[in-house]
mmCIF file of C-alpha atoms and ligand atoms in Angstrom:
data_model
loop_
_atom_site.group_PDB
_atom_site.id
_atom_site.type_symbol
_atom_site.label_atom_id
_atom_site.label_comp_id
_atom_site.label_asym_id
_atom_site.label_seq_id
_atom_site.Cartn_x
_atom_site.Cartn_y
_atom_site.Cartn_z
ATOM 1 C CA MET A 272 2.697 15.085 15.274
ATOM 2 C CA HIS A 273 4.732 18.123 13.212
ATOM 3 C CA LEU A 274 5.203 16.600 10.275
ATOM 4 C CA ALA A 275 6.202 19.833 8.463
ATOM 5 C CA ARG A 276 9.898 18.719 10.103
ATOM 6 C CA PHE A 277 10.447 16.399 7.769
ATOM 7 C CA PRO A 278 11.246 17.496 3.835
ATOM 8 C CA ARG A 279 7.875 17.101 1.627
ATOM 9 C CA VAL A 280 6.736 17.303 -1.922
ATOM 10 C CA ARG A 281 3.506 17.318 -3.338
ATOM 11 C CA PHE A 282 2.070 15.336 -5.482
ATOM 12 C CA ALA A 283 -1.406 13.396 -3.987
ATOM 13 C CA HIS A 284 -4.773 15.004 -4.213
ATOM 14 C CA LEU A 285 -4.971 15.056 -0.394
ATOM 15 C CA PRO A 286 -7.396 14.639 1.792
ATOM 16 C CA THR A 287 -8.853 10.904 0.031
ATOM 17 C CA PRO A 288 -12.428 10.873 0.192
ATOM 18 C CA LEU A 289 -13.906 8.683 3.154
ATOM 19 C CA GLU A 290 -17.008 7.189 1.413
ATOM 20 C CA ALA A 291 -19.953 5.302 2.460
ATOM 21 C CA ALA A 292 -20.136 1.584 0.767
ATOM 22 C CA PRO A 293 -24.247 0.757 1.888
ATOM 23 C CA ARG A 294 -24.538 -2.038 -0.781
ATOM 24 C CA LEU A 295 -21.196 -3.688 0.237
ATOM 25 C CA GLY A 296 -21.849 -3.327 3.826
ATOM 26 C CA GLU A 297 -25.575 -5.134 3.561
ATOM 27 C CA ALA A 298 -23.439 -7.615 1.278
ATOM 28 C CA LEU A 299 -21.380 -8.083 4.048
ATOM 29 C CA GLY A 300 -24.408 -8.869 6.769
ATOM 30 C CA GLY A 301 -25.233 -5.561 7.434
ATOM 31 C CA LEU A 302 -21.760 -4.452 8.551
ATOM 32 C CA ASN A 303 -21.432 -0.363 8.896
ATOM 33 C CA LEU A 304 -18.621 0.173 5.949
ATOM 34 C CA PHE A 305 -16.695 3.218 4.746
ATOM 35 C CA ILE A 306 -13.740 3.325 2.507
ATOM 36 C CA LYS A 307 -10.758 5.474 3.088
ATOM 37 C CA ARG A 308 -9.944 6.302 -1.410
ATOM 38 C CA ASP A 309 -6.607 5.787 -1.125
ATOM 39 C CA ASP A 310 -6.979 4.745 -4.664
ATOM 40 C CA ALA A 311 -7.818 7.963 -5.556
ATOM 41 C CA THR A 312 -4.182 9.706 -4.202
ATOM 42 C CA GLY A 313 -3.618 10.631 -8.343
ATOM 43 C CA LEU A 314 -0.412 10.083 -9.187
ATOM 44 C CA ALA A 315 -0.084 8.059 -11.922
ATOM 45 C CA GLY A 316 -3.437 6.217 -10.769
ATOM 46 C CA GLY A 317 -3.193 6.690 -7.641
ATOM 47 C CA GLY A 318 -2.819 4.048 -4.607
ATOM 48 C CA ASN A 319 -1.375 4.329 -1.650
ATOM 49 C CA LYS A 320 2.917 4.505 -1.916
ATOM 50 C CA THR A 321 1.943 7.632 -2.740
ATOM 51 C CA ARG A 322 1.966 9.146 0.447
ATOM 52 C CA LYS A 323 4.907 7.544 1.142
ATOM 53 C CA LEU A 324 6.220 8.911 -1.378
ATOM 54 C CA GLU A 325 5.715 12.604 -0.578
ATOM 55 C CA PHE A 326 7.863 12.192 2.446
ATOM 56 C CA LEU A 327 11.051 9.564 0.258
ATOM 57 C CA ALA A 328 10.886 11.961 -2.713
ATOM 58 C CA GLY A 329 11.101 15.149 -0.213
ATOM 59 C CA LYS A 330 13.983 13.357 1.483
ATOM 60 C CA ALA A 331 15.605 12.649 -2.261
ATOM 61 C CA VAL A 332 15.059 16.527 -3.470
ATOM 62 C CA ALA A 333 16.783 17.517 -0.283
ATOM 63 C CA GLN A 334 18.955 15.407 -0.403
ATOM 64 C CA GLY A 335 20.105 16.564 -4.188
ATOM 65 C CA ALA A 336 19.497 13.285 -5.607
ATOM 66 C CA ASP A 337 18.933 12.788 -9.225
ATOM 67 C CA THR A 338 18.216 9.922 -9.841
ATOM 68 C CA LEU A 339 15.091 7.583 -8.124
ATOM 69 C CA VAL A 340 16.009 3.786 -7.486
ATOM 70 C CA THR A 341 13.760 0.761 -6.217
ATOM 71 C CA GLN A 342 12.461 -2.711 -6.829
ATOM 72 C CA GLY A 343 9.500 -4.342 -6.765
ATOM 73 C CA ALA A 344 7.752 -7.706 -8.247
ATOM 74 C CA ILE A 345 6.810 -7.434 -11.272
ATOM 75 C CA GLN A 346 3.043 -6.134 -11.256
ATOM 76 C CA SER A 347 4.798 -3.648 -8.502
ATOM 77 C CA ASN A 348 2.033 -0.550 -8.120
ATOM 78 C CA HIS A 349 4.860 0.915 -5.684
ATOM 79 C CA VAL A 350 7.466 1.496 -8.565
ATOM 80 C CA ARG A 351 4.582 2.086 -10.985
ATOM 81 C CA GLN A 352 4.369 5.593 -8.623
ATOM 82 C CA THR A 353 7.893 5.679 -7.776
ATOM 83 C CA ALA A 354 8.343 5.646 -11.654
ATOM 84 C CA ALA A 355 5.722 8.740 -11.737
ATOM 85 C CA ALA A 356 7.346 10.520 -8.737
ATOM 86 C CA ALA A 357 10.585 10.725 -10.662
ATOM 87 C CA ALA A 358 8.361 11.525 -14.182
ATOM 88 C CA ARG A 359 7.652 14.360 -11.922
ATOM 89 C CA LEU A 360 10.231 15.684 -10.223
ATOM 90 C CA GLY A 361 12.498 15.729 -14.124
ATOM 91 C CA MET A 362 14.335 12.634 -12.409
ATOM 92 C CA ALA A 363 15.898 9.814 -13.591
ATOM 93 C CA CYS A 364 14.528 6.207 -12.409
ATOM 94 C CA GLU A 365 16.072 3.127 -11.786
ATOM 95 C CA ILE A 366 13.501 0.069 -11.308
ATOM 96 C CA ILE A 367 14.492 -3.726 -10.564
ATOM 97 C CA LEU A 368 12.005 -5.981 -10.657
ATOM 98 C CA GLU A 369 11.592 -9.870 -9.634
ATOM 99 C CA ALA A 370 9.336 -12.545 -10.860
ATOM 100 C CA ARG A 371 8.643 -13.570 -7.866
ATOM 101 C CA THR A 372 4.865 -15.508 -8.933
ATOM 102 C CA GLY A 373 6.567 -16.648 -11.644
ATOM 103 C CA SER A 374 4.387 -16.181 -13.867
ATOM 104 C CA GLY A 375 5.122 -16.292 -17.601
ATOM 105 C CA ALA A 376 2.127 -14.968 -18.882
ATOM 106 C CA VAL A 377 2.405 -11.924 -21.659
ATOM 107 C CA ASP A 378 0.195 -9.788 -19.862
ATOM 108 C CA TYR A 379 2.006 -9.775 -16.433
ATOM 109 C CA ASN A 380 5.436 -9.717 -17.811
ATOM 110 C CA ARG A 381 4.227 -6.951 -20.137
ATOM 111 C CA SER A 382 0.823 -5.379 -19.309
ATOM 112 C CA GLY A 383 -0.976 -3.114 -16.077
ATOM 113 C CA ASN A 384 1.814 -1.146 -13.805
ATOM 114 C CA VAL A 385 4.530 -2.762 -16.380
ATOM 115 C CA LEU A 386 3.449 -0.914 -19.258
ATOM 116 C CA LEU A 387 3.341 1.993 -17.105
ATOM 117 C CA ASP A 388 7.057 1.586 -15.520
ATOM 118 C CA HIS A 389 7.778 2.083 -19.521
ATOM 119 C CA LEU A 390 5.644 4.808 -19.998
ATOM 120 C CA LEU A 391 6.770 6.489 -17.304
ATOM 121 C CA GLY A 392 10.433 7.152 -18.416
ATOM 122 C CA ALA A 393 11.454 3.611 -15.758
ATOM 123 C CA ASN A 394 14.617 1.912 -16.537
ATOM 124 C CA ILE A 395 14.063 -1.145 -15.610
ATOM 125 C CA GLU A 396 16.159 -4.831 -15.015
ATOM 126 C CA THR A 397 14.523 -7.983 -13.752
ATOM 127 C CA VAL A 398 15.978 -10.333 -11.783
ATOM 128 C CA PRO A 399 14.622 -14.196 -10.669
ATOM 129 C CA GLY A 400 12.244 -14.713 -7.873
ATOM 130 C CA GLY A 401 14.106 -15.465 -5.201
ATOM 131 C CA SER A 402 16.967 -12.904 -5.798
ATOM 132 C CA ASP A 403 18.342 -10.705 -2.704
ATOM 133 C CA MET A 404 16.754 -7.311 -3.293
ATOM 134 C CA THR A 405 18.610 -5.292 -0.982
ATOM 135 C CA ALA A 406 21.963 -6.459 -3.023
ATOM 136 C CA ALA A 407 20.515 -5.669 -6.518
ATOM 137 C CA LEU A 408 19.212 -1.822 -5.096
ATOM 138 C CA GLU A 409 22.842 -1.225 -3.948
ATOM 139 C CA ARG A 410 24.187 -2.725 -6.943
ATOM 140 C CA VAL A 411 22.272 -0.431 -9.446
ATOM 141 C CA ALA A 412 23.145 2.671 -7.069
ATOM 142 C CA GLN A 413 26.533 2.148 -7.173
ATOM 143 C CA ALA A 414 26.069 1.774 -11.028
ATOM 144 C CA VAL A 415 24.315 5.289 -10.929
ATOM 145 C CA ARG A 416 27.212 6.681 -8.254
ATOM 146 C CA ASP A 417 29.497 4.842 -10.618
ATOM 147 C CA ARG A 418 28.565 6.721 -13.926
ATOM 148 C CA GLY A 419 28.539 10.213 -11.492
ATOM 149 C CA GLY A 420 24.509 10.212 -10.958
ATOM 150 C CA ARG A 421 23.174 10.908 -6.814
ATOM 151 C CA PRO A 422 21.252 7.705 -6.575
ATOM 152 C CA TYR A 423 18.511 7.582 -3.492
ATOM 153 C CA VAL A 424 17.544 4.353 -2.924
ATOM 154 C CA ILE A 425 14.012 3.161 -1.992
ATOM 155 C CA PRO A 426 13.678 0.355 -0.543
ATOM 156 C CA GLY A 427 10.451 -2.282 -1.894
ATOM 157 C CA GLY A 428 7.283 -0.621 -1.022
ATOM 158 C CA GLY A 429 8.763 2.277 0.196
ATOM 159 C CA SER A 430 8.120 0.878 3.966
ATOM 160 C CA ASN A 431 10.553 2.295 6.117
ATOM 161 C CA ALA A 432 10.315 5.138 8.783
ATOM 162 C CA VAL A 433 10.354 7.499 6.453
ATOM 163 C CA GLY A 434 7.645 6.575 3.852
ATOM 164 C CA ALA A 435 6.084 5.403 6.950
ATOM 165 C CA LEU A 436 4.403 8.850 8.265
ATOM 166 C CA GLY A 437 2.621 9.375 4.881
ATOM 167 C CA TYR A 438 0.183 6.740 6.484
ATOM 168 C CA ALA A 439 0.958 9.123 9.984
ATOM 169 C CA ASP A 440 -0.491 11.772 8.108
ATOM 170 C CA CYS A 441 -3.672 9.757 6.771
ATOM 171 C CA ALA A 442 -3.881 7.751 10.312
ATOM 172 C CA ARG A 443 -4.776 11.518 11.183
ATOM 173 C CA GLU A 444 -6.408 12.616 8.412
ATOM 174 C CA LEU A 445 -9.103 9.771 8.637
ATOM 175 C CA VAL A 446 -9.927 10.759 12.053
ATOM 176 C CA VAL A 447 -10.251 14.330 11.353
ATOM 177 C CA GLN A 448 -12.669 13.363 8.782
ATOM 178 C CA ALA A 449 -14.698 11.066 10.812
ATOM 179 C CA ASP A 450 -15.060 13.798 13.070
ATOM 180 C CA ALA A 451 -15.982 16.148 10.853
ATOM 181 C CA MET A 452 -18.714 13.496 10.001
ATOM 182 C CA GLY A 453 -19.572 12.753 12.882
ATOM 183 C CA LEU A 454 -18.646 9.243 12.599
ATOM 184 C CA LYS A 455 -17.294 6.780 15.477
ATOM 185 C CA ILE A 456 -14.659 4.634 13.370
ATOM 186 C CA ASP A 457 -14.331 0.756 15.444
ATOM 187 C CA ARG A 458 -12.201 -0.835 13.460
ATOM 188 C CA ILE A 459 -10.044 -0.128 10.500
ATOM 189 C CA VAL A 460 -8.892 -2.602 7.907
ATOM 190 C CA THR A 461 -5.808 -2.795 5.502
ATOM 191 C CA ALA A 462 -4.244 -5.199 3.102
ATOM 192 C CA THR A 463 -0.770 -5.028 4.963
ATOM 193 C CA GLY A 464 2.510 -6.714 2.505
ATOM 194 C CA SER A 465 6.209 -4.321 3.161
ATOM 195 C CA ALA A 466 4.150 -2.981 6.480
ATOM 196 C CA GLY A 467 4.522 0.600 6.026
ATOM 197 C CA THR A 468 0.865 1.339 5.399
ATOM 198 C CA HIS A 469 -0.163 -1.063 8.312
ATOM 199 C CA ALA A 470 2.522 0.061 10.610
ATOM 200 C CA GLY A 471 2.578 4.193 9.827
ATOM 201 C CA LEU A 472 -1.172 3.924 10.779
ATOM 202 C CA VAL A 473 -0.661 2.480 14.121
ATOM 203 C CA ALA A 474 1.971 4.718 14.603
ATOM 204 C CA GLY A 475 -0.150 7.668 13.607
ATOM 205 C CA LEU A 476 -3.495 6.526 15.808
ATOM 206 C CA ALA A 477 -1.502 6.258 18.633
ATOM 207 C CA VAL A 478 0.565 10.008 18.439
ATOM 208 C CA ILE A 479 -2.377 11.635 18.188
ATOM 209 C CA GLY A 480 -4.235 9.154 20.912
ATOM 210 C CA ALA A 481 -7.177 7.776 18.924
ATOM 211 C CA ASP A 482 -6.831 4.419 20.280
ATOM 212 C CA ILE A 483 -8.711 2.869 16.817
ATOM 213 C CA PRO A 484 -7.851 -0.940 16.346
ATOM 214 C CA VAL A 485 -6.144 -1.369 12.806
ATOM 215 C CA LEU A 486 -6.420 -5.176 11.182
ATOM 216 C CA GLY A 487 -4.000 -5.861 8.611
ATOM 217 C CA ILE A 488 -4.777 -8.295 6.176
ATOM 218 C CA GLY A 489 -1.759 -10.388 5.057
ATOM 219 C CA VAL A 490 -0.707 -11.074 1.676
ATOM 220 C CA ARG A 491 2.622 -12.229 1.593
ATOM 221 C CA ALA A 492 4.177 -13.592 5.395
ATOM 222 C CA PRO A 493 2.874 -15.565 8.192
ATOM 223 C CA GLN A 494 1.406 -13.941 10.821
ATOM 224 C CA ALA A 495 4.165 -13.763 13.721
ATOM 225 C CA LEU A 496 6.316 -12.586 11.288
ATOM 226 C CA GLN A 497 4.296 -9.643 9.602
ATOM 227 C CA GLU A 498 3.267 -8.460 13.461
ATOM 228 C CA ALA A 499 6.663 -8.388 14.279
ATOM 229 C CA ASN A 500 7.980 -6.106 10.978
ATOM 230 C CA VAL A 501 4.863 -4.225 11.558
ATOM 231 C CA PHE A 502 5.045 -3.286 15.243
ATOM 232 C CA LYS A 503 9.223 -2.447 14.472
ATOM 233 C CA LEU A 504 8.305 0.117 11.704
ATOM 234 C CA ALA A 505 5.508 1.563 13.947
ATOM 235 C CA LEU A 506 8.399 1.657 16.593
ATOM 236 C CA GLU A 507 11.272 3.191 14.158
ATOM 237 C CA THR A 508 8.385 5.865 12.627
ATOM 238 C CA CYS A 509 7.067 6.686 16.423
ATOM 239 C CA ALA A 510 10.964 7.188 17.268
ATOM 240 C CA LEU A 511 11.448 9.368 13.835
ATOM 241 C CA LEU A 512 8.158 11.539 15.125
ATOM 242 C CA GLY A 513 10.103 11.942 18.634
ATOM 243 C CA GLN A 514 7.275 9.642 20.372
ATOM 244 C CA GLU A 515 9.807 6.719 21.271
ATOM 245 C CA GLY A 516 7.709 3.960 22.180
ATOM 246 C CA ARG A 517 4.340 5.597 21.546
ATOM 247 C CA VAL A 518 3.177 1.798 20.573
ATOM 248 C CA SER A 519 2.446 -1.424 22.572
ATOM 249 C CA ARG A 520 2.775 -4.641 20.819
ATOM 250 C CA ASP A 521 -1.015 -5.258 21.221
ATOM 251 C CA ARG A 522 -2.431 -2.806 19.024
ATOM 252 C CA VAL A 523 -0.817 -4.441 16.204
ATOM 253 C CA ALA A 524 -3.001 -7.816 14.036
ATOM 254 C CA ALA A 525 -2.762 -9.000 11.393
ATOM 255 C CA ASN A 526 -4.447 -11.718 9.393
ATOM 256 C CA CYS A 527 -2.897 -13.863 7.359
ATOM 257 C CA ASP A 528 -5.778 -16.709 6.658
ATOM 258 C CA TYR A 529 -6.331 -15.221 3.120
ATOM 259 C CA VAL A 530 -2.608 -15.321 1.164
ATOM 260 C CA GLY A 531 -3.589 -18.066 -0.264
ATOM 261 C CA ALA A 532 -1.332 -20.004 -2.896
ATOM 262 C CA GLY A 533 0.920 -17.093 -2.201
ATOM 263 C CA TYR A 534 1.863 -13.227 -2.937
ATOM 264 C CA GLY A 535 0.427 -11.827 -6.217
ATOM 265 C CA LEU A 536 -1.306 -15.830 -6.699
ATOM 266 C CA ILE A 537 -5.167 -15.631 -7.620
ATOM 267 C CA ASP A 538 -7.826 -18.043 -6.572
ATOM 268 C CA GLU A 539 -11.580 -18.146 -6.605
ATOM 269 C CA ALA A 540 -12.502 -16.061 -3.656
ATOM 270 C CA VAL A 541 -10.210 -13.593 -4.318
ATOM 271 C CA ILE A 542 -11.968 -13.174 -7.978
ATOM 272 C CA ASP A 543 -15.905 -13.104 -5.914
ATOM 273 C CA ALA A 544 -13.987 -10.460 -3.610
ATOM 274 C CA LEU A 545 -12.854 -8.411 -6.948
ATOM 275 C CA LYS A 546 -16.427 -8.469 -8.587
ATOM 276 C CA LEU A 547 -18.898 -8.112 -5.055
ATOM 277 C CA ALA A 548 -16.794 -4.522 -4.951
ATOM 278 C CA ALA A 549 -17.426 -3.821 -8.539
ATOM 279 C CA ARG A 550 -20.797 -4.521 -8.554
ATOM 280 C CA THR A 551 -22.147 -2.971 -5.410
ATOM 281 C CA GLU A 552 -20.046 -0.290 -4.957
ATOM 282 C CA ALA A 553 -18.097 0.505 -7.975
ATOM 283 C CA LEU A 554 -15.203 -0.174 -6.460
ATOM 284 C CA ILE A 555 -11.647 -1.556 -8.447
ATOM 285 C CA LEU A 556 -9.933 -3.648 -5.993
ATOM 286 C CA ASP A 557 -6.152 -5.375 -7.400
ATOM 287 C CA PRO A 558 -5.738 -9.213 -7.271
ATOM 288 C CA VAL A 559 -2.924 -8.832 -5.093
ATOM 289 C CA TYR A 560 -3.459 -6.465 -2.218
ATOM 290 C CA SER A 561 -6.692 -4.878 -2.023
ATOM 291 C CA GLY A 562 -8.435 -7.693 -3.376
ATOM 292 C CA LYS A 563 -7.111 -10.288 -1.072
ATOM 293 C CA ALA A 564 -8.149 -8.105 1.725
ATOM 294 C CA MET A 565 -11.802 -7.753 0.776
ATOM 295 C CA LYS A 566 -11.667 -11.778 0.263
ATOM 296 C CA GLY A 567 -10.490 -11.243 4.323
ATOM 297 C CA LEU A 568 -13.423 -8.578 5.274
ATOM 298 C CA ILE A 569 -16.198 -10.684 3.786
ATOM 299 C CA ASP A 570 -14.597 -14.114 4.869
ATOM 300 C CA LEU A 571 -14.508 -12.640 8.761
ATOM 301 C CA CYS A 572 -18.572 -10.742 8.309
ATOM 302 C CA ALA A 573 -19.491 -14.387 7.402
ATOM 303 C CA GLN A 574 -18.085 -15.366 10.508
ATOM 304 C CA GLY A 575 -19.774 -12.849 12.441
ATOM 305 C CA ALA A 576 -16.539 -10.575 12.874
ATOM 306 C CA PHE A 577 -17.563 -7.047 13.611
ATOM 307 C CA LYS A 578 -20.746 -7.225 14.701
ATOM 308 C CA ASP A 579 -22.594 -3.906 14.468
ATOM 309 C CA GLU A 580 -19.022 -2.111 14.315
ATOM 310 C CA THR A 581 -18.380 0.941 11.884
ATOM 311 C CA VAL A 582 -15.625 -0.738 9.688
ATOM 312 C CA VAL A 583 -13.063 1.906 7.391
ATOM 313 C CA PHE A 584 -11.188 -0.174 4.617
ATOM 314 C CA LEU A 585 -8.268 1.613 3.260
ATOM 315 C CA HIS A 586 -8.650 1.290 -0.737
ATOM 316 C CA THR A 587 -4.914 1.096 -1.110
ATOM 317 C CA GLY A 588 -4.796 1.205 -4.899
ATOM 318 C CA GLY A 589 -3.775 -0.661 -7.140
ATOM 319 C CA ALA A 590 -5.833 -1.382 -10.077
ATOM 320 C CA GLN A 591 -3.756 -0.979 -12.437
ATOM 321 C CA GLY A 592 -2.205 -4.046 -11.860
ATOM 322 C CA LEU A 593 -5.773 -6.035 -12.538
ATOM 323 C CA PHE A 594 -4.175 -5.940 -16.737
ATOM 324 C CA GLY A 595 -2.058 -7.780 -16.165
ATOM 325 C CA TYR A 596 -3.603 -10.484 -14.933
ATOM 326 C CA GLN A 597 -6.462 -10.420 -18.118
ATOM 327 C CA GLY A 598 -5.399 -14.081 -18.879
ATOM 328 C CA GLU A 599 -6.552 -15.117 -15.486
ATOM 329 C CA LEU A 600 -9.070 -13.246 -15.155
ATOM 330 C CA GLU A 601 -10.669 -13.591 -18.008
ATOM 331 C CA GLY A 602 -13.755 -16.410 -18.524
ATOM 332 C CA ARG A 603 -14.618 -16.424 -14.500
ATOM 333 C CA LEU A 604 -15.658 -12.428 -13.920
ATOM 334 C CA GLY A 605 -19.730 -14.208 -15.269
HETATM 335 C C1 PLP B 845 1.910 -1.932 -1.493
HETATM 336 C C2 PLP B 845 0.253 -2.108 -1.675
HETATM 337 C C3 PLP B 845 -0.078 -2.036 -0.309
HETATM 338 C C4 PLP B 845 0.274 -3.098 1.045
HETATM 339 O O1 PLP B 845 0.932 -1.542 1.310
HETATM 340 P P1 PLP B 845 1.947 -2.151 2.620
HETATM 341 O O2 PLP B 845 2.517 -0.925 2.820
HETATM 342 O O3 PLP B 845 3.340 -2.887 1.268
HETATM 343 O O4 PLP B 845 2.055 -3.164 3.172
HETATM 344 C C5 PLP B 845 -1.779 -2.685 -0.534
HETATM 345 N N1 PLP B 845 -2.303 -2.050 -1.077
HETATM 346 C C6 PLP B 845 -1.829 -2.114 -2.978
HETATM 347 C C7 PLP B 845 -2.759 -1.366 -3.487
HETATM 348 C C8 PLP B 845 -0.564 -1.725 -3.037
HETATM 349 O O5 PLP B 845 0.307 -1.407 -3.772
#
């Protein structure tokens, strides 16, 4: 794996810390738990999209683009980090937000990440839930071209092989850290959504020959679809790295039993997970991704999974989205 072959811009604070979480581990029944702090990547609040955007924006710069175009749910962390990347690079940013959860709440629609998108200077259009977002991206890119601009289109979540390079690099970074600490990792647990994070990790681990199992906890799609998406993207990422076919299907595992009522919809178990992480380790998780992944980790541990294992939970960020859920959380954090 030789990532200097790929264009990249540097705005992440790397390496992110790998920290022990003994109080949370104890609460999970004695798990030897570590947290990989990708909430601390540093770009306008940080989160996992920053690593992907280093390669995506790198390619945009290499192509001479002047506008980043992307899409996401209303409270998308990916959109906020893309708007931040554009600001850092002096580019324009065109955003399409999908009203995916159907929430009419003012905080969901105006606060949290949305407020930051505006602050960062992005131009924002909102479309109804269920819209064809790929077509919408192409429509906006064409509008940029029509007025003489040079758009670079980033898919939802930054999840293509170029973006996933950021998580292949994270896999390498994590293994280097663990080796320096003398820490033998038995498993990595992460939220998995648009699949780039999970796929990049699996691809990176395979390419460097560190066969640590990765469990993705799904936030949207059912298991068969999620695993298929991750596997496909992991293969594409290996191919981009010049390591065709290095990932086998059995390296891809997702548990999608914790989605609850749907993407971006929270329940008591998610709130309990947010509270537990905050009150044991001062970790601020998010309601859509890392909080749902922690909900899954808590339940799986309660069922006796991961006994005697050293687990690294990837904190993918997203705390900024909490403020979009103020009304829903108020009075429920006791
Ligand atoms: C996007 C996101 C994820 C999921 O990552 P994918 O690469 O889309 O699977 C997890 N956590 C947070 C906070 C995110 O914003």
